[in-house]
Amino acid sequence: MAGGGKFEIAIKQAQLARIFDNIKSSQDVYVQLVRVHPDGTERDFARTATCHGGDLRPSWSDEKFVVNQAGGKSLMLRVFVEHFWRQDYKCGQATLDFEATLASVARGQTVISELQLQKKGVVHGSLRVSIGPSDVRAGPAAM
């Protein structure tokens, strides 16, 4: 595989269907990156900074991560509302298949994708990301 099974993902912004916090009228949002292995086990390995007051359109200014396939089959992106005293609330998630992603990266392409955020089969918004060849000078190296 080109690039040794690595690619760069930049988290741009989300469009959420509603305010998921039932106590506050605004919401602080972050994205968690999770590697899914062929046996179905999952490993959290990175997360964005929290977009405070992100509400329906949180953005992360192209926060970048270098992702190493490292035996995984897919990358899951989970969008959460952050709470201080309560458990964080998952708004939805999207999955990127490593093989398809690495095939695109091997052609040297950087692609902007609008991924549907789903929870229990219902679409709750979208997440815009760009995916391309890794640049070792990019943000934190993800495992």
PDB file of C-alpha atoms in Angstrom:
ATOM      1  CA  MET A   1       0.000   0.000   0.000  1.00  0.00           C
ATOM      2  CA  ALA A   2       1.226   3.462  -0.814  1.00  0.00           C
ATOM      3  CA  GLY A   3       2.298   5.532   2.153  1.00  0.00           C
ATOM      4  CA  GLY A   4       2.545   2.442   4.345  1.00  0.00           C
ATOM      5  CA  GLY A   5      -1.190   2.403   5.041  1.00  0.00           C
ATOM      6  CA  LYS A   6      -1.252   6.022   6.242  1.00  0.00           C
ATOM      7  CA  PHE A   7      -3.428   8.940   5.287  1.00  0.00           C
ATOM      8  CA  GLU A   8      -4.288  12.365   6.614  1.00  0.00           C
ATOM      9  CA  ILE A   9      -7.789  13.338   7.638  1.00  0.00           C
ATOM     10  CA  ALA A  10      -8.794  16.930   8.334  1.00  0.00           C
ATOM     11  CA  ILE A  11     -11.972  17.487  10.313  1.00  0.00           C
ATOM     12  CA  LYS A  12     -13.718  20.514   8.831  1.00  0.00           C
ATOM     13  CA  GLN A  13     -17.248  20.984  10.162  1.00  0.00           C
ATOM     14  CA  ALA A  14     -20.503  19.268  11.029  1.00  0.00           C
ATOM     15  CA  GLN A  15     -24.116  20.059  10.322  1.00  0.00           C
ATOM     16  CA  LEU A  16     -26.316  18.695  13.103  1.00  0.00           C
ATOM     17  CA  ALA A  17     -30.064  18.194  12.877  1.00  0.00           C
ATOM     18  CA  ARG A  18     -30.831  19.647  16.298  1.00  0.00           C
ATOM     19  CA  ILE A  19     -29.508  20.731  19.680  1.00  0.00           C
ATOM     20  CA  PHE A  20     -28.941  17.422  21.478  1.00  0.00           C
ATOM     21  CA  ASP A  21     -28.489  18.958  24.927  1.00  0.00           C
ATOM     22  CA  ASN A  22     -31.834  19.003  26.769  1.00  0.00           C
ATOM     23  CA  ILE A  23     -30.589  21.285  29.554  1.00  0.00           C
ATOM     24  CA  LYS A  24     -28.666  24.008  27.693  1.00  0.00           C
ATOM     25  CA  SER A  25     -29.735  25.918  24.586  1.00  0.00           C
ATOM     26  CA  SER A  26     -26.275  25.541  23.050  1.00  0.00           C
ATOM     27  CA  GLN A  27     -23.876  22.623  22.689  1.00  0.00           C
ATOM     28  CA  ASP A  28     -20.126  22.035  22.781  1.00  0.00           C
ATOM     29  CA  VAL A  29     -19.141  19.427  20.193  1.00  0.00           C
ATOM     30  CA  TYR A  30     -16.103  17.234  19.444  1.00  0.00           C
ATOM     31  CA  VAL A  31     -15.218  14.364  17.095  1.00  0.00           C
ATOM     32  CA  GLN A  32     -13.697  11.121  18.354  1.00  0.00           C
ATOM     33  CA  LEU A  33     -11.626   8.960  15.953  1.00  0.00           C
ATOM     34  CA  VAL A  34     -11.902   5.200  16.486  1.00  0.00           C
ATOM     35  CA  ARG A  35     -10.043   2.375  14.727  1.00  0.00           C
ATOM     36  CA  VAL A  36     -12.241  -0.690  14.113  1.00  0.00           C
ATOM     37  CA  HIS A  37     -10.353  -3.984  13.816  1.00  0.00           C
ATOM     38  CA  PRO A  38     -11.418  -6.965  11.654  1.00  0.00           C
ATOM     39  CA  ASP A  39     -12.697  -8.807  14.756  1.00  0.00           C
ATOM     40  CA  GLY A  40     -14.991  -5.859  15.583  1.00  0.00           C
ATOM     41  CA  THR A  41     -12.981  -4.506  18.498  1.00  0.00           C
ATOM     42  CA  GLU A  42     -12.663  -0.742  18.637  1.00  0.00           C
ATOM     43  CA  ARG A  43      -9.872   1.518  19.856  1.00  0.00           C
ATOM     44  CA  ASP A  44     -10.228   5.256  20.429  1.00  0.00           C
ATOM     45  CA  PHE A  45      -7.020   6.950  19.355  1.00  0.00           C
ATOM     46  CA  ALA A  46      -7.666  10.649  18.889  1.00  0.00           C
ATOM     47  CA  ARG A  47     -10.219  13.407  19.241  1.00  0.00           C
ATOM     48  CA  THR A  48     -10.599  16.945  18.092  1.00  0.00           C
ATOM     49  CA  ALA A  49     -10.602  19.964  20.319  1.00  0.00           C
ATOM     50  CA  THR A  50     -14.040  20.851  21.633  1.00  0.00           C
ATOM     51  CA  CYS A  51     -15.902  23.387  19.515  1.00  0.00           C
ATOM     52  CA  HIS A  52     -17.488  25.477  22.283  1.00  0.00           C
ATOM     53  CA  GLY A  53     -20.871  26.902  21.307  1.00  0.00           C
ATOM     54  CA  GLY A  54     -20.772  24.857  18.086  1.00  0.00           C
ATOM     55  CA  ASP A  55     -24.522  24.342  18.221  1.00  0.00           C
ATOM     56  CA  LEU A  56     -25.851  23.151  14.814  1.00  0.00           C
ATOM     57  CA  ARG A  57     -22.697  23.971  12.791  1.00  0.00           C
ATOM     58  CA  PRO A  58     -19.569  23.188  14.806  1.00  0.00           C
ATOM     59  CA  SER A  59     -16.265  23.603  12.974  1.00  0.00           C
ATOM     60  CA  TRP A  60     -12.698  22.573  13.700  1.00  0.00           C
ATOM     61  CA  SER A  61     -10.617  24.664  11.257  1.00  0.00           C
ATOM     62  CA  ASP A  62      -9.267  21.615   9.416  1.00  0.00           C
ATOM     63  CA  GLU A  63      -7.873  19.950  12.538  1.00  0.00           C
ATOM     64  CA  LYS A  64      -5.583  17.273  11.060  1.00  0.00           C
ATOM     65  CA  PHE A  65      -4.679  13.738  12.083  1.00  0.00           C
ATOM     66  CA  VAL A  66      -2.389  11.209  10.427  1.00  0.00           C
ATOM     67  CA  VAL A  67      -4.119   7.834  10.505  1.00  0.00           C
ATOM     68  CA  ASN A  68      -2.177   4.583  10.307  1.00  0.00           C
ATOM     69  CA  GLN A  69      -4.222   1.572   9.223  1.00  0.00           C
ATOM     70  CA  ALA A  70      -2.235  -0.651  11.639  1.00  0.00           C
ATOM     71  CA  GLY A  71      -4.361  -3.767  11.133  1.00  0.00           C
ATOM     72  CA  GLY A  72      -7.674  -1.952  11.248  1.00  0.00           C
ATOM     73  CA  LYS A  73     -10.504  -2.401   8.771  1.00  0.00           C
ATOM     74  CA  SER A  74     -12.175   0.995   9.141  1.00  0.00           C
ATOM     75  CA  LEU A  75     -12.101   4.379  10.813  1.00  0.00           C
ATOM     76  CA  MET A  76     -15.169   5.466  12.740  1.00  0.00           C
ATOM     77  CA  LEU A  77     -15.816   9.157  13.358  1.00  0.00           C
ATOM     78  CA  ARG A  78     -18.145   9.777  16.284  1.00  0.00           C
ATOM     79  CA  VAL A  79     -19.597  13.209  17.005  1.00  0.00           C
ATOM     80  CA  PHE A  80     -20.342  13.975  20.651  1.00  0.00           C
ATOM     81  CA  VAL A  81     -21.836  16.783  22.692  1.00  0.00           C
ATOM     82  CA  GLU A  82     -19.491  17.377  25.611  1.00  0.00           C
ATOM     83  CA  HIS A  83     -20.939  17.681  29.110  1.00  0.00           C
ATOM     84  CA  PHE A  84     -19.173  18.687  32.282  1.00  0.00           C
ATOM     85  CA  TRP A  85     -21.252  16.877  34.938  1.00  0.00           C
ATOM     86  CA  ARG A  86     -23.090  14.387  32.719  1.00  0.00           C
ATOM     87  CA  GLN A  87     -21.965  11.683  30.308  1.00  0.00           C
ATOM     88  CA  ASP A  88     -21.122  13.001  26.822  1.00  0.00           C
ATOM     89  CA  TYR A  89     -23.921  12.443  24.310  1.00  0.00           C
ATOM     90  CA  LYS A  90     -23.240  10.750  20.962  1.00  0.00           C
ATOM     91  CA  CYS A  91     -25.016  12.643  18.152  1.00  0.00           C
ATOM     92  CA  GLY A  92     -24.069  10.152  15.432  1.00  0.00           C
ATOM     93  CA  GLN A  93     -21.224   8.400  13.668  1.00  0.00           C
ATOM     94  CA  ALA A  94     -19.825   7.737  10.217  1.00  0.00           C
ATOM     95  CA  THR A  95     -17.454   5.009   9.030  1.00  0.00           C
ATOM     96  CA  LEU A  96     -14.641   5.121   6.453  1.00  0.00           C
ATOM     97  CA  ASP A  97     -13.435   1.816   4.997  1.00  0.00           C
ATOM     98  CA  PHE A  98      -9.612   1.689   5.041  1.00  0.00           C
ATOM     99  CA  GLU A  99      -9.231  -0.138   1.699  1.00  0.00           C
ATOM    100  CA  ALA A 100     -11.337   2.361  -0.258  1.00  0.00           C
ATOM    101  CA  THR A 101      -9.726   5.313   1.515  1.00  0.00           C
ATOM    102  CA  LEU A 102      -6.175   4.067   0.928  1.00  0.00           C
ATOM    103  CA  ALA A 103      -6.949   3.322  -2.754  1.00  0.00           C
ATOM    104  CA  SER A 104      -7.974   6.965  -3.209  1.00  0.00           C
ATOM    105  CA  VAL A 105      -4.908   8.197  -1.322  1.00  0.00           C
ATOM    106  CA  ALA A 106      -2.614   5.940  -3.421  1.00  0.00           C
ATOM    107  CA  ARG A 107      -3.730   7.934  -6.493  1.00  0.00           C
ATOM    108  CA  GLY A 108      -2.486  11.077  -4.737  1.00  0.00           C
ATOM    109  CA  GLN A 109      -5.978  12.502  -4.419  1.00  0.00           C
ATOM    110  CA  THR A 110      -7.250  14.675  -1.618  1.00  0.00           C
ATOM    111  CA  VAL A 111     -11.002  14.278  -1.411  1.00  0.00           C
ATOM    112  CA  ILE A 112     -13.525  16.333   0.514  1.00  0.00           C
ATOM    113  CA  SER A 113     -16.319  14.104   1.743  1.00  0.00           C
ATOM    114  CA  GLU A 114     -19.651  14.851   3.363  1.00  0.00           C
ATOM    115  CA  LEU A 115     -20.301  11.854   5.624  1.00  0.00           C
ATOM    116  CA  GLN A 116     -23.755  11.099   7.022  1.00  0.00           C
ATOM    117  CA  LEU A 117     -23.891  10.920  10.809  1.00  0.00           C
ATOM    118  CA  GLN A 118     -26.180   8.086  11.825  1.00  0.00           C
ATOM    119  CA  LYS A 119     -27.428   6.755  15.122  1.00  0.00           C
ATOM    120  CA  LYS A 120     -29.718   3.721  15.303  1.00  0.00           C
ATOM    121  CA  GLY A 121     -30.234   3.901  11.536  1.00  0.00           C
ATOM    122  CA  VAL A 122     -31.436   7.522  11.588  1.00  0.00           C
ATOM    123  CA  VAL A 123     -29.428  10.354   9.996  1.00  0.00           C
ATOM    124  CA  HIS A 124     -28.779  13.131  12.527  1.00  0.00           C
ATOM    125  CA  GLY A 125     -26.500  15.320  10.437  1.00  0.00           C
ATOM    126  CA  SER A 126     -23.322  15.283   8.407  1.00  0.00           C
ATOM    127  CA  LEU A 127     -19.585  15.654   8.923  1.00  0.00           C
ATOM    128  CA  ARG A 128     -17.322  17.283   6.337  1.00  0.00           C
ATOM    129  CA  VAL A 129     -13.757  15.954   6.164  1.00  0.00           C
ATOM    130  CA  SER A 130     -10.885  16.003   3.704  1.00  0.00           C
ATOM    131  CA  ILE A 131      -8.787  12.890   3.205  1.00  0.00           C
ATOM    132  CA  GLY A 132      -5.455  12.749   1.413  1.00  0.00           C
ATOM    133  CA  PRO A 133      -1.875  11.528   1.466  1.00  0.00           C
ATOM    134  CA  SER A 134      -0.223  11.952   4.848  1.00  0.00           C
ATOM    135  CA  ASP A 135       2.160  14.824   5.453  1.00  0.00           C
ATOM    136  CA  VAL A 136       4.430  13.971   8.378  1.00  0.00           C
ATOM    137  CA  ARG A 137       4.427  17.662   9.339  1.00  0.00           C
ATOM    138  CA  ALA A 138       0.653  17.538   9.916  1.00  0.00           C
ATOM    139  CA  GLY A 139      -1.027  17.562  13.321  1.00  0.00           C
ATOM    140  CA  PRO A 140      -0.777  14.833  15.916  1.00  0.00           C
ATOM    141  CA  ALA A 141       0.154  11.395  14.653  1.00  0.00           C
ATOM    142  CA  ALA A 142      -2.693   9.040  15.293  1.00  0.00           C
ATOM    143  CA  MET A 143      -2.018   5.451  16.137  1.00  0.00           C
TER     144      MET A 143
END
